[in-house]
PDB file of C-alpha atoms in Angstrom:
ATOM      1  CA  MET A   1     -11.000   2.675 -29.716  1.00  0.00           C
ATOM      2  CA  ASP A   2      -9.559   1.321 -32.984  1.00  0.00           C
ATOM      3  CA  LYS A   3      -6.153  -0.331 -33.286  1.00  0.00           C
ATOM      4  CA  ILE A   4      -4.380   2.881 -34.280  1.00  0.00           C
ATOM      5  CA  ASP A   5      -5.691   4.705 -31.215  1.00  0.00           C
ATOM      6  CA  PHE A   6      -4.774   1.723 -29.051  1.00  0.00           C
ATOM      7  CA  TYR A   7      -1.150   1.737 -30.150  1.00  0.00           C
ATOM      8  CA  LEU A   8      -0.922   5.512 -30.008  1.00  0.00           C
ATOM      9  CA  GLN A   9      -2.029   5.370 -26.385  1.00  0.00           C
ATOM     10  CA  ALA A  10       0.434   2.557 -25.694  1.00  0.00           C
ATOM     11  CA  SER A  11       3.294   4.736 -26.952  1.00  0.00           C
ATOM     12  CA  ILE A  12       2.761   7.189 -24.096  1.00  0.00           C
ATOM     13  CA  ARG A  13       3.508   6.331 -20.486  1.00  0.00           C
ATOM     14  CA  GLU A  14       0.400   6.066 -18.299  1.00  0.00           C
ATOM     15  CA  ASN A  15       1.605   8.771 -15.912  1.00  0.00           C
ATOM     16  CA  THR A  16       2.342  11.067 -18.844  1.00  0.00           C
ATOM     17  CA  GLN A  17      -1.128  10.510 -20.271  1.00  0.00           C
ATOM     18  CA  LYS A  18      -2.710  11.449 -16.957  1.00  0.00           C
ATOM     19  CA  SER A  19      -0.574  14.551 -16.477  1.00  0.00           C
ATOM     20  CA  TYR A  20      -1.183  15.750 -20.042  1.00  0.00           C
ATOM     21  CA  SER A  21      -4.928  15.244 -19.681  1.00  0.00           C
ATOM     22  CA  SER A  22      -4.868  17.203 -16.427  1.00  0.00           C
ATOM     23  CA  ALA A  23      -2.846  19.982 -18.080  1.00  0.00           C
ATOM     24  CA  ILE A  24      -5.303  20.368 -20.956  1.00  0.00           C
ATOM     25  CA  GLN A  25      -8.180  20.417 -18.489  1.00  0.00           C
ATOM     26  CA  HIS A  26      -6.430  23.146 -16.501  1.00  0.00           C
ATOM     27  CA  TYR A  27      -5.911  25.249 -19.631  1.00  0.00           C
ATOM     28  CA  GLU A  28      -9.493  24.880 -20.862  1.00  0.00           C
ATOM     29  CA  ILE A  29     -11.498  24.847 -17.633  1.00  0.00           C
ATOM     30  CA  GLU A  30      -9.440  26.650 -14.992  1.00  0.00           C
ATOM     31  CA  TRP A  31      -7.939  29.294 -17.276  1.00  0.00           C
ATOM     32  CA  ARG A  32     -10.815  29.159 -19.789  1.00  0.00           C
ATOM     33  CA  GLY A  33      -8.480  29.024 -22.737  1.00  0.00           C
ATOM     34  CA  LEU A  34      -9.652  28.081 -26.219  1.00  0.00           C
ATOM     35  CA  LEU A  35      -8.273  25.229 -28.289  1.00  0.00           C
ATOM     36  CA  PRO A  36      -6.683  25.392 -30.752  1.00  0.00           C
ATOM     37  CA  ALA A  37      -4.620  28.100 -29.095  1.00  0.00           C
ATOM     38  CA  THR A  38      -2.566  30.931 -30.509  1.00  0.00           C
ATOM     39  CA  ALA A  39       0.976  31.752 -29.451  1.00  0.00           C
ATOM     40  CA  ASP A  40      -0.298  34.910 -27.728  1.00  0.00           C
ATOM     41  CA  HIS A  41      -2.843  32.900 -25.733  1.00  0.00           C
ATOM     42  CA  VAL A  42      -0.161  30.469 -24.585  1.00  0.00           C
ATOM     43  CA  ALA A  43       2.145  33.346 -23.637  1.00  0.00           C
ATOM     44  CA  HIS A  44      -0.640  34.953 -21.575  1.00  0.00           C
ATOM     45  CA  TYR A  45      -1.337  31.594 -19.941  1.00  0.00           C
ATOM     46  CA  LEU A  46       2.300  31.334 -18.869  1.00  0.00           C
ATOM     47  CA  THR A  47       2.409  34.870 -17.480  1.00  0.00           C
ATOM     48  CA  ASP A  48      -0.783  34.340 -15.478  1.00  0.00           C
ATOM     49  CA  TYR A  49       0.816  31.407 -13.665  1.00  0.00           C
ATOM     50  CA  ALA A  50       4.379  32.729 -13.462  1.00  0.00           C
ATOM     51  CA  GLY A  51       5.547  32.493  -9.871  1.00  0.00           C
ATOM     52  CA  VAL A  52       2.475  30.414  -9.019  1.00  0.00           C
ATOM     53  CA  LEU A  53       3.393  27.201 -10.799  1.00  0.00           C
ATOM     54  CA  SER A  54       6.941  25.877 -10.936  1.00  0.00           C
ATOM     55  CA  ILE A  55       8.999  26.091 -14.107  1.00  0.00           C
ATOM     56  CA  ASN A  56       8.813  22.318 -14.482  1.00  0.00           C
ATOM     57  CA  THR A  57       5.024  22.426 -14.216  1.00  0.00           C
ATOM     58  CA  LEU A  58       4.820  25.176 -16.825  1.00  0.00           C
ATOM     59  CA  LYS A  59       7.050  23.132 -19.135  1.00  0.00           C
ATOM     60  CA  GLN A  60       4.788  20.143 -18.607  1.00  0.00           C
ATOM     61  CA  ARG A  61       1.757  22.267 -19.510  1.00  0.00           C
ATOM     62  CA  LEU A  62       3.504  23.395 -22.694  1.00  0.00           C
ATOM     63  CA  ALA A  63       4.348  19.796 -23.589  1.00  0.00           C
ATOM     64  CA  ALA A  64       0.699  18.816 -23.161  1.00  0.00           C
ATOM     65  CA  LEU A  65      -0.499  21.704 -25.325  1.00  0.00           C
ATOM     66  CA  SER A  66       2.129  20.870 -27.926  1.00  0.00           C
ATOM     67  CA  GLN A  67       1.012  17.250 -28.087  1.00  0.00           C
ATOM     68  CA  TRP A  68      -2.661  18.204 -28.337  1.00  0.00           C
ATOM     69  CA  HIS A  69      -2.061  20.521 -31.303  1.00  0.00           C
ATOM     70  CA  THR A  70       0.193  18.016 -33.061  1.00  0.00           C
ATOM     71  CA  GLU A  71      -2.291  15.172 -32.656  1.00  0.00           C
ATOM     72  CA  GLN A  72      -5.159  17.338 -33.908  1.00  0.00           C
ATOM     73  CA  GLY A  73      -3.200  18.518 -36.934  1.00  0.00           C
ATOM     74  CA  PHE A  74      -2.911  22.164 -35.857  1.00  0.00           C
ATOM     75  CA  PRO A  75       0.235  24.340 -35.857  1.00  0.00           C
ATOM     76  CA  ASP A  76       2.059  24.102 -32.538  1.00  0.00           C
ATOM     77  CA  PRO A  77       1.850  27.505 -30.793  1.00  0.00           C
ATOM     78  CA  THR A  78       4.246  26.470 -28.027  1.00  0.00           C
ATOM     79  CA  LYS A  79       7.175  26.592 -30.469  1.00  0.00           C
ATOM     80  CA  ALA A  80       6.613  30.266 -31.279  1.00  0.00           C
ATOM     81  CA  PRO A  81       9.425  32.710 -30.337  1.00  0.00           C
ATOM     82  CA  ILE A  82       7.154  34.721 -28.032  1.00  0.00           C
ATOM     83  CA  VAL A  83       6.361  31.632 -25.947  1.00  0.00           C
ATOM     84  CA  LYS A  84      10.029  30.710 -25.636  1.00  0.00           C
ATOM     85  CA  LYS A  85      10.979  34.271 -24.657  1.00  0.00           C
ATOM     86  CA  VAL A  86       8.218  34.496 -22.044  1.00  0.00           C
ATOM     87  CA  LEU A  87       9.289  31.188 -20.490  1.00  0.00           C
ATOM     88  CA  LYS A  88      12.912  32.373 -20.405  1.00  0.00           C
ATOM     89  CA  GLY A  89      11.807  35.592 -18.713  1.00  0.00           C
ATOM     90  CA  ILE A  90       9.840  33.659 -16.098  1.00  0.00           C
ATOM     91  CA  LYS A  91      12.940  31.580 -15.329  1.00  0.00           C
ATOM     92  CA  THR A  92      14.925  34.796 -14.849  1.00  0.00           C
ATOM     93  CA  VAL A  93      12.381  36.574 -12.646  1.00  0.00           C
ATOM     94  CA  HIS A  94      11.257  33.526 -10.662  1.00  0.00           C
ATOM     95  CA  PRO A  95      14.344  31.340 -10.190  1.00  0.00           C
ATOM     96  CA  VAL A  96      13.535  28.397  -7.976  1.00  0.00           C
ATOM     97  CA  GLN A  97      15.947  25.746  -6.831  1.00  0.00           C
ATOM     98  CA  GLU A  98      14.701  22.375  -7.960  1.00  0.00           C
ATOM     99  CA  LYS A  99      13.424  20.258  -5.099  1.00  0.00           C
ATOM    100  CA  GLN A 100      15.146  16.923  -4.765  1.00  0.00           C
ATOM    101  CA  ALA A 101      14.349  14.004  -2.541  1.00  0.00           C
ATOM    102  CA  LYS A 102      16.572  13.636   0.502  1.00  0.00           C
ATOM    103  CA  PRO A 103      19.119  10.898  -0.255  1.00  0.00           C
ATOM    104  CA  LEU A 104      19.028   7.811   1.918  1.00  0.00           C
ATOM    105  CA  GLN A 105      22.409   7.202   3.527  1.00  0.00           C
ATOM    106  CA  LEU A 106      23.746   3.683   3.936  1.00  0.00           C
ATOM    107  CA  ILE A 107      23.655   3.937   7.726  1.00  0.00           C
ATOM    108  CA  GLN A 108      19.972   4.860   7.512  1.00  0.00           C
ATOM    109  CA  LEU A 109      19.296   1.965   5.168  1.00  0.00           C
ATOM    110  CA  LYS A 110      20.950  -0.384   7.670  1.00  0.00           C
ATOM    111  CA  GLN A 111      18.938   1.107  10.543  1.00  0.00           C
ATOM    112  CA  THR A 112      15.716   0.560   8.612  1.00  0.00           C
ATOM    113  CA  VAL A 113      16.583  -2.983   7.534  1.00  0.00           C
ATOM    114  CA  ASP A 114      17.618  -3.910  11.090  1.00  0.00           C
ATOM    115  CA  TYR A 115      14.253  -2.608  12.291  1.00  0.00           C
ATOM    116  CA  LEU A 116      12.386  -4.605   9.641  1.00  0.00           C
ATOM    117  CA  ASP A 117      14.385  -7.727  10.517  1.00  0.00           C
ATOM    118  CA  GLN A 118      13.230  -7.403  14.122  1.00  0.00           C
ATOM    119  CA  LEU A 119       9.619  -7.087  13.003  1.00  0.00           C
ATOM    120  CA  ILE A 120       9.994 -10.060  10.679  1.00  0.00           C
ATOM    121  CA  GLU A 121      11.246 -12.252  13.526  1.00  0.00           C
ATOM    122  CA  GLN A 122       8.467 -11.039  15.828  1.00  0.00           C
ATOM    123  CA  SER A 123       5.866 -11.791  13.160  1.00  0.00           C
ATOM    124  CA  LYS A 124       7.226 -15.301  12.697  1.00  0.00           C
ATOM    125  CA  LYS A 125       7.033 -15.986  16.421  1.00  0.00           C
ATOM    126  CA  SER A 126       3.521 -14.564  16.753  1.00  0.00           C
ATOM    127  CA  ARG A 127       2.437 -16.202  13.482  1.00  0.00           C
ATOM    128  CA  GLU A 128       1.045 -12.945  12.123  1.00  0.00           C
ATOM    129  CA  HIS A 129       1.296 -13.750   8.448  1.00  0.00           C
ATOM    130  CA  ALA A 130      -0.075 -10.440   7.136  1.00  0.00           C
ATOM    131  CA  LYS A 131       2.588  -8.494   9.017  1.00  0.00           C
ATOM    132  CA  LEU A 132       5.275 -10.953   7.946  1.00  0.00           C
ATOM    133  CA  LEU A 133       4.309 -10.397   4.325  1.00  0.00           C
ATOM    134  CA  ARG A 134       4.403  -6.614   4.588  1.00  0.00           C
ATOM    135  CA  TYR A 135       7.711  -6.426   6.433  1.00  0.00           C
ATOM    136  CA  THR A 136       9.389  -8.903   4.067  1.00  0.00           C
ATOM    137  CA  ARG A 137       8.064  -7.062   1.017  1.00  0.00           C
ATOM    138  CA  ASN A 138       9.201  -3.706   2.384  1.00  0.00           C
ATOM    139  CA  LYS A 139      12.695  -4.989   3.087  1.00  0.00           C
ATOM    140  CA  SER A 140      13.033  -6.373  -0.427  1.00  0.00           C
ATOM    141  CA  LEU A 141      11.660  -3.191  -1.991  1.00  0.00           C
ATOM    142  CA  LEU A 142      14.112  -0.950  -0.140  1.00  0.00           C
ATOM    143  CA  LEU A 143      17.202  -3.064  -0.770  1.00  0.00           C
ATOM    144  CA  LEU A 144      16.443  -3.714  -4.423  1.00  0.00           C
ATOM    145  CA  GLY A 145      15.513  -0.076  -5.004  1.00  0.00           C
ATOM    146  CA  PHE A 146      18.665   1.205  -3.302  1.00  0.00           C
ATOM    147  CA  TRP A 147      21.310  -1.119  -4.705  1.00  0.00           C
ATOM    148  CA  ARG A 148      19.969  -0.879  -8.252  1.00  0.00           C
ATOM    149  CA  GLY A 149      19.191   2.838  -8.093  1.00  0.00           C
ATOM    150  CA  PHE A 150      15.753   2.190  -9.526  1.00  0.00           C
ATOM    151  CA  ARG A 151      13.225   4.949 -10.133  1.00  0.00           C
ATOM    152  CA  GLY A 152       9.932   4.611  -8.289  1.00  0.00           C
ATOM    153  CA  ASP A 153       7.945   3.562 -11.354  1.00  0.00           C
ATOM    154  CA  GLU A 154      10.616   1.001 -12.246  1.00  0.00           C
ATOM    155  CA  ILE A 155      10.268  -0.611  -8.825  1.00  0.00           C
ATOM    156  CA  THR A 156       6.518  -0.975  -9.309  1.00  0.00           C
ATOM    157  CA  ARG A 157       6.920  -2.464 -12.806  1.00  0.00           C
ATOM    158  CA  LEU A 158       9.332  -5.265 -11.950  1.00  0.00           C
ATOM    159  CA  ASN A 159       7.954  -8.651 -13.026  1.00  0.00           C
ATOM    160  CA  ILE A 160       8.960 -12.020 -11.625  1.00  0.00           C
ATOM    161  CA  GLU A 161       9.124 -13.508 -15.125  1.00  0.00           C
ATOM    162  CA  ASP A 162      11.662 -10.848 -16.095  1.00  0.00           C
ATOM    163  CA  ILE A 163      14.050 -11.561 -13.218  1.00  0.00           C
ATOM    164  CA  GLU A 164      16.584 -14.334 -13.671  1.00  0.00           C
ATOM    165  CA  ILE A 165      18.297 -15.770 -10.597  1.00  0.00           C
ATOM    166  CA  HIS A 166      21.896 -16.942 -10.950  1.00  0.00           C
ATOM    167  CA  SER A 167      24.846 -17.624  -8.664  1.00  0.00           C
ATOM    168  CA  GLY A 168      26.168 -14.073  -8.864  1.00  0.00           C
ATOM    169  CA  GLY A 169      22.869 -12.316  -8.258  1.00  0.00           C
ATOM    170  CA  LEU A 170      19.842 -11.272 -10.277  1.00  0.00           C
ATOM    171  CA  ASN A 171      19.397 -10.231 -13.873  1.00  0.00           C
ATOM    172  CA  CYS A 172      16.382  -7.895 -14.152  1.00  0.00           C
ATOM    173  CA  TYR A 173      14.748  -6.814 -17.386  1.00  0.00           C
ATOM    174  CA  LEU A 174      12.556  -3.738 -17.753  1.00  0.00           C
ATOM    175  CA  ALA A 175      10.726  -3.334 -21.046  1.00  0.00           C
ATOM    176  CA  ARG A 176      10.527   0.434 -20.549  1.00  0.00           C
ATOM    177  CA  THR A 177      12.738   2.926 -18.737  1.00  0.00           C
ATOM    178  CA  LYS A 178      12.777   6.714 -18.717  1.00  0.00           C
ATOM    179  CA  GLY A 179      15.822   7.095 -20.943  1.00  0.00           C
ATOM    180  CA  ASP A 180      14.891   4.300 -23.342  1.00  0.00           C
ATOM    181  CA  ARG A 181      13.325   6.381 -26.113  1.00  0.00           C
ATOM    182  CA  ALA A 182      13.500   3.530 -28.628  1.00  0.00           C
ATOM    183  CA  LEU A 183      11.742   1.147 -26.211  1.00  0.00           C
ATOM    184  CA  ASN A 184      14.465  -1.465 -26.567  1.00  0.00           C
ATOM    185  CA  GLY A 185      14.233  -2.502 -22.944  1.00  0.00           C
ATOM    186  CA  GLN A 186      17.108  -2.631 -20.492  1.00  0.00           C
ATOM    187  CA  TYR A 187      18.802  -5.272 -18.340  1.00  0.00           C
ATOM    188  CA  PHE A 188      20.002  -4.578 -14.801  1.00  0.00           C
ATOM    189  CA  GLN A 189      22.399  -6.729 -12.802  1.00  0.00           C
ATOM    190  CA  VAL A 190      21.806  -6.999  -9.055  1.00  0.00           C
ATOM    191  CA  PRO A 191      24.791  -8.284  -7.050  1.00  0.00           C
ATOM    192  CA  VAL A 192      24.889 -10.666  -4.103  1.00  0.00           C
ATOM    193  CA  LEU A 193      26.209  -8.809  -1.039  1.00  0.00           C
ATOM    194  CA  SER A 194      27.479 -10.052   2.306  1.00  0.00           C
ATOM    195  CA  GLN A 195      25.324  -7.483   4.129  1.00  0.00           C
ATOM    196  CA  LEU A 196      22.076  -5.735   3.232  1.00  0.00           C
ATOM    197  CA  CYS A 197      21.762  -8.162   0.340  1.00  0.00           C
ATOM    198  CA  PRO A 198      19.038  -7.297  -2.191  1.00  0.00           C
ATOM    199  CA  VAL A 199      19.159 -10.762  -3.741  1.00  0.00           C
ATOM    200  CA  GLN A 200      18.467 -12.633  -0.499  1.00  0.00           C
ATOM    201  CA  ALA A 201      15.739 -10.137   0.406  1.00  0.00           C
ATOM    202  CA  TYR A 202      14.080 -10.757  -2.969  1.00  0.00           C
ATOM    203  CA  LEU A 203      14.279 -14.543  -2.540  1.00  0.00           C
ATOM    204  CA  ASP A 204      12.835 -14.260   0.972  1.00  0.00           C
ATOM    205  CA  TRP A 205       9.926 -12.232  -0.399  1.00  0.00           C
ATOM    206  CA  LEU A 206       9.189 -14.818  -3.085  1.00  0.00           C
ATOM    207  CA  MET A 207       9.336 -17.621  -0.541  1.00  0.00           C
ATOM    208  CA  ILE A 208       7.045 -15.922   1.992  1.00  0.00           C
ATOM    209  CA  SER A 209       4.589 -14.606  -0.599  1.00  0.00           C
ATOM    210  CA  GLU A 210       4.638 -17.793  -2.713  1.00  0.00           C
ATOM    211  CA  LEU A 211       4.483 -15.617  -5.810  1.00  0.00           C
ATOM    212  CA  THR A 212       5.719 -17.196  -9.028  1.00  0.00           C
ATOM    213  CA  THR A 213       4.425 -14.856 -11.738  1.00  0.00           C
ATOM    214  CA  GLY A 214       3.340 -11.264 -12.216  1.00  0.00           C
ATOM    215  CA  VAL A 215       4.533  -8.056 -10.624  1.00  0.00           C
ATOM    216  CA  VAL A 216       6.979  -8.340  -7.746  1.00  0.00           C
ATOM    217  CA  PHE A 217       5.731  -5.690  -5.333  1.00  0.00           C
ATOM    218  CA  ARG A 218       2.013  -5.558  -4.549  1.00  0.00           C
ATOM    219  CA  SER A 219      -0.363  -4.199  -1.953  1.00  0.00           C
ATOM    220  CA  ILE A 220      -1.332  -6.434   0.971  1.00  0.00           C
ATOM    221  CA  ASN A 221      -4.557  -6.017   2.926  1.00  0.00           C
ATOM    222  CA  ARG A 222      -4.951  -6.348   6.696  1.00  0.00           C
ATOM    223  CA  TRP A 223      -5.811 -10.039   6.393  1.00  0.00           C
ATOM    224  CA  GLY A 224      -2.703 -10.845   4.382  1.00  0.00           C
ATOM    225  CA  LYS A 225      -4.328 -11.119   0.968  1.00  0.00           C
ATOM    226  CA  ILE A 226      -1.875 -10.106  -1.739  1.00  0.00           C
ATOM    227  CA  SER A 227      -3.290  -8.045  -4.585  1.00  0.00           C
ATOM    228  CA  PRO A 228      -2.760  -9.298  -8.139  1.00  0.00           C
ATOM    229  CA  ASP A 229      -1.864  -5.740  -9.141  1.00  0.00           C
ATOM    230  CA  ALA A 230       1.339  -3.790  -8.603  1.00  0.00           C
ATOM    231  CA  LEU A 231       1.745  -1.206  -5.885  1.00  0.00           C
ATOM    232  CA  HIS A 232       0.429   2.045  -7.309  1.00  0.00           C
ATOM    233  CA  ILE A 233       3.134   4.615  -7.911  1.00  0.00           C
ATOM    234  CA  ASP A 234       1.189   7.167  -5.833  1.00  0.00           C
ATOM    235  CA  SER A 235       1.291   4.850  -2.808  1.00  0.00           C
ATOM    236  CA  LEU A 236       5.052   4.375  -2.937  1.00  0.00           C
ATOM    237  CA  ILE A 237       6.056   7.675  -1.325  1.00  0.00           C
ATOM    238  CA  PRO A 238       3.633   7.347   1.640  1.00  0.00           C
ATOM    239  CA  LEU A 239       4.781   3.744   2.117  1.00  0.00           C
ATOM    240  CA  ILE A 240       8.475   4.642   2.150  1.00  0.00           C
ATOM    241  CA  ARG A 241       7.930   7.577   4.501  1.00  0.00           C
ATOM    242  CA  HIS A 242       5.911   5.374   6.852  1.00  0.00           C
ATOM    243  CA  ILE A 243       8.656   2.742   6.896  1.00  0.00           C
ATOM    244  CA  PHE A 244      11.346   5.319   7.639  1.00  0.00           C
ATOM    245  CA  SER A 245       9.238   7.019  10.299  1.00  0.00           C
ATOM    246  CA  GLU A 246       8.575   3.722  12.078  1.00  0.00           C
ATOM    247  CA  ALA A 247      12.279   2.868  11.878  1.00  0.00           C
ATOM    248  CA  GLY A 248      13.163   6.141  13.604  1.00  0.00           C
ATOM    249  CA  ILE A 249      14.688   7.923  10.605  1.00  0.00           C
ATOM    250  CA  GLU A 250      14.696  11.660  11.269  1.00  0.00           C
ATOM    251  CA  SER A 251      12.627  13.894   8.945  1.00  0.00           C
ATOM    252  CA  ALA A 252      11.015  10.923   7.227  1.00  0.00           C
ATOM    253  CA  GLU A 253       8.643  13.281   5.415  1.00  0.00           C
ATOM    254  CA  LEU A 254      11.549  14.533   3.265  1.00  0.00           C
ATOM    255  CA  TYR A 255      12.142  11.138   1.667  1.00  0.00           C
ATOM    256  CA  SER A 256      10.587   9.603  -1.433  1.00  0.00           C
ATOM    257  CA  ALA A 257      11.202   6.670  -3.742  1.00  0.00           C
ATOM    258  CA  HIS A 258      13.897   8.771  -5.431  1.00  0.00           C
ATOM    259  CA  SER A 259      15.764   8.860  -2.110  1.00  0.00           C
ATOM    260  CA  LEU A 260      16.897   5.310  -2.841  1.00  0.00           C
ATOM    261  CA  ARG A 261      18.285   6.299  -6.241  1.00  0.00           C
ATOM    262  CA  ARG A 262      20.001   9.431  -4.922  1.00  0.00           C
ATOM    263  CA  GLY A 263      21.270   7.558  -1.890  1.00  0.00           C
ATOM    264  CA  PHE A 264      22.973   4.969  -4.056  1.00  0.00           C
ATOM    265  CA  ALA A 265      24.544   7.724  -6.182  1.00  0.00           C
ATOM    266  CA  TYR A 266      25.939   9.350  -3.025  1.00  0.00           C
ATOM    267  CA  TRP A 267      27.293   6.022  -1.800  1.00  0.00           C
ATOM    268  CA  ALA A 268      28.916   5.274  -5.172  1.00  0.00           C
ATOM    269  CA  ALA A 269      30.545   8.722  -5.322  1.00  0.00           C
ATOM    270  CA  ASP A 270      31.888   8.363  -1.786  1.00  0.00           C
ATOM    271  CA  ASN A 271      33.354   4.995  -2.735  1.00  0.00           C
ATOM    272  CA  GLY A 272      35.241   6.326  -5.725  1.00  0.00           C
ATOM    273  CA  TRP A 273      33.080   5.160  -8.603  1.00  0.00           C
ATOM    274  CA  ASP A 274      33.977   6.605 -11.976  1.00  0.00           C
ATOM    275  CA  ILE A 275      31.041   8.680 -13.184  1.00  0.00           C
ATOM    276  CA  LYS A 276      30.858   6.764 -16.463  1.00  0.00           C
ATOM    277  CA  ASP A 277      30.563   3.489 -14.549  1.00  0.00           C
ATOM    278  CA  LEU A 278      27.869   5.011 -12.357  1.00  0.00           C
ATOM    279  CA  MET A 279      25.947   6.304 -15.372  1.00  0.00           C
ATOM    280  CA  GLN A 280      26.051   2.888 -16.997  1.00  0.00           C
ATOM    281  CA  TYR A 281      25.025   1.080 -13.810  1.00  0.00           C
ATOM    282  CA  VAL A 282      22.090   3.354 -12.987  1.00  0.00           C
ATOM    283  CA  GLY A 283      21.031   4.025 -16.567  1.00  0.00           C
ATOM    284  CA  TRP A 284      21.733   7.732 -17.002  1.00  0.00           C
ATOM    285  CA  LYS A 285      22.262   8.787 -20.610  1.00  0.00           C
ATOM    286  CA  ASN A 286      24.018  12.101 -20.060  1.00  0.00           C
ATOM    287  CA  ILE A 287      26.375  13.524 -17.482  1.00  0.00           C
ATOM    288  CA  ASN A 288      24.062  16.365 -16.460  1.00  0.00           C
ATOM    289  CA  SER A 289      21.438  13.882 -15.323  1.00  0.00           C
ATOM    290  CA  ALA A 290      24.046  12.074 -13.264  1.00  0.00           C
ATOM    291  CA  LEU A 291      25.492  15.192 -11.651  1.00  0.00           C
ATOM    292  CA  ARG A 292      22.049  16.326 -10.452  1.00  0.00           C
ATOM    293  CA  TYR A 293      22.092  13.393  -8.068  1.00  0.00           C
ATOM    294  CA  MET A 294      25.559  13.941  -6.709  1.00  0.00           C
ATOM    295  CA  LYS A 295      26.588  15.924  -3.648  1.00  0.00           C
ATOM    296  CA  SER A 296      28.750  18.111  -5.873  1.00  0.00           C
ATOM    297  CA  SER A 297      30.240  17.951  -9.322  1.00  0.00           C
ATOM    298  CA  GLN A 298      33.589  18.479  -7.586  1.00  0.00           C
ATOM    299  CA  ASN A 299      33.643  14.740  -6.922  1.00  0.00           C
ATOM    300  CA  PHE A 300      34.358  14.283 -10.621  1.00  0.00           C
ATOM    301  CA  GLN A 301      36.381  17.343 -11.572  1.00  0.00           C
ATOM    302  CA  ARG A 302      39.526  15.310 -12.106  1.00  0.00           C
ATOM    303  CA  ILE A 303      37.858  12.594 -14.179  1.00  0.00           C
ATOM    304  CA  ASN A 304      38.344  12.710 -17.920  1.00  0.00           C
ATOM    305  CA  ILE A 305      34.953  12.334 -19.590  1.00  0.00           C
ATOM    306  CA  ASP A 306      35.158  11.647 -23.314  1.00  0.00           C
TER     307      ASP A 306
END
């Protein structure tokens, strides 16, 4: 790989690269489509999977095909009118309500943290260091993820060197976020709270783990050895569901890492946050993104948004 290829790859998120590669493989191998494709071929591809794959998945497949043709210097067939009309027709005939993670309520967060606190104390008394590490990490992950409204991949990419501790809380820096198209990076303030404090939970995790550099949240084996690598994004949902299940949260299988983000949005709406303040705090760039995470847009009908 030469330098140009290296930087081209770096411009695309790792998860996006994997999903695009999988999409191209599906088109070529599963559907036996030819590349470069014509607009008619792409339209037939969409119709063959209409009602089978979700609209979002079909859009992702189109994005992958579009990128492939652009990178190879071919005309982009996905922009043709027939493709757009077919996709619109599929949306009309196969309307599907978008699945969203179940939001974590504050009372459920407290129930889970209380449960983890009990396990932490038990682990200290029994001197089971591996368990102490896991429970302390999990507590910090949940509280930091909830109170900052982080996305799952943002949680896994937090670095100790990019978190500044001060009297009022934490100042976190992420070099890349979903809405940061220009890759300018973004700072996030994390407040000190009297209860369910994310700052104290983070400090406790650093103290117990003795970590001073690198990613914040990592896997831990049964003997208490901490991995040098970050928790994999694919392991985050099973981990969160396991924590909630053990803590006695009903229907734990309906939760995901996004439950923390949606849960915070619910809490903020219930506590009278202005939607513009919420968007700025969480990092949403447009109101439609914000309203998707709210119980109802009626919460903000009387707010003037300019």
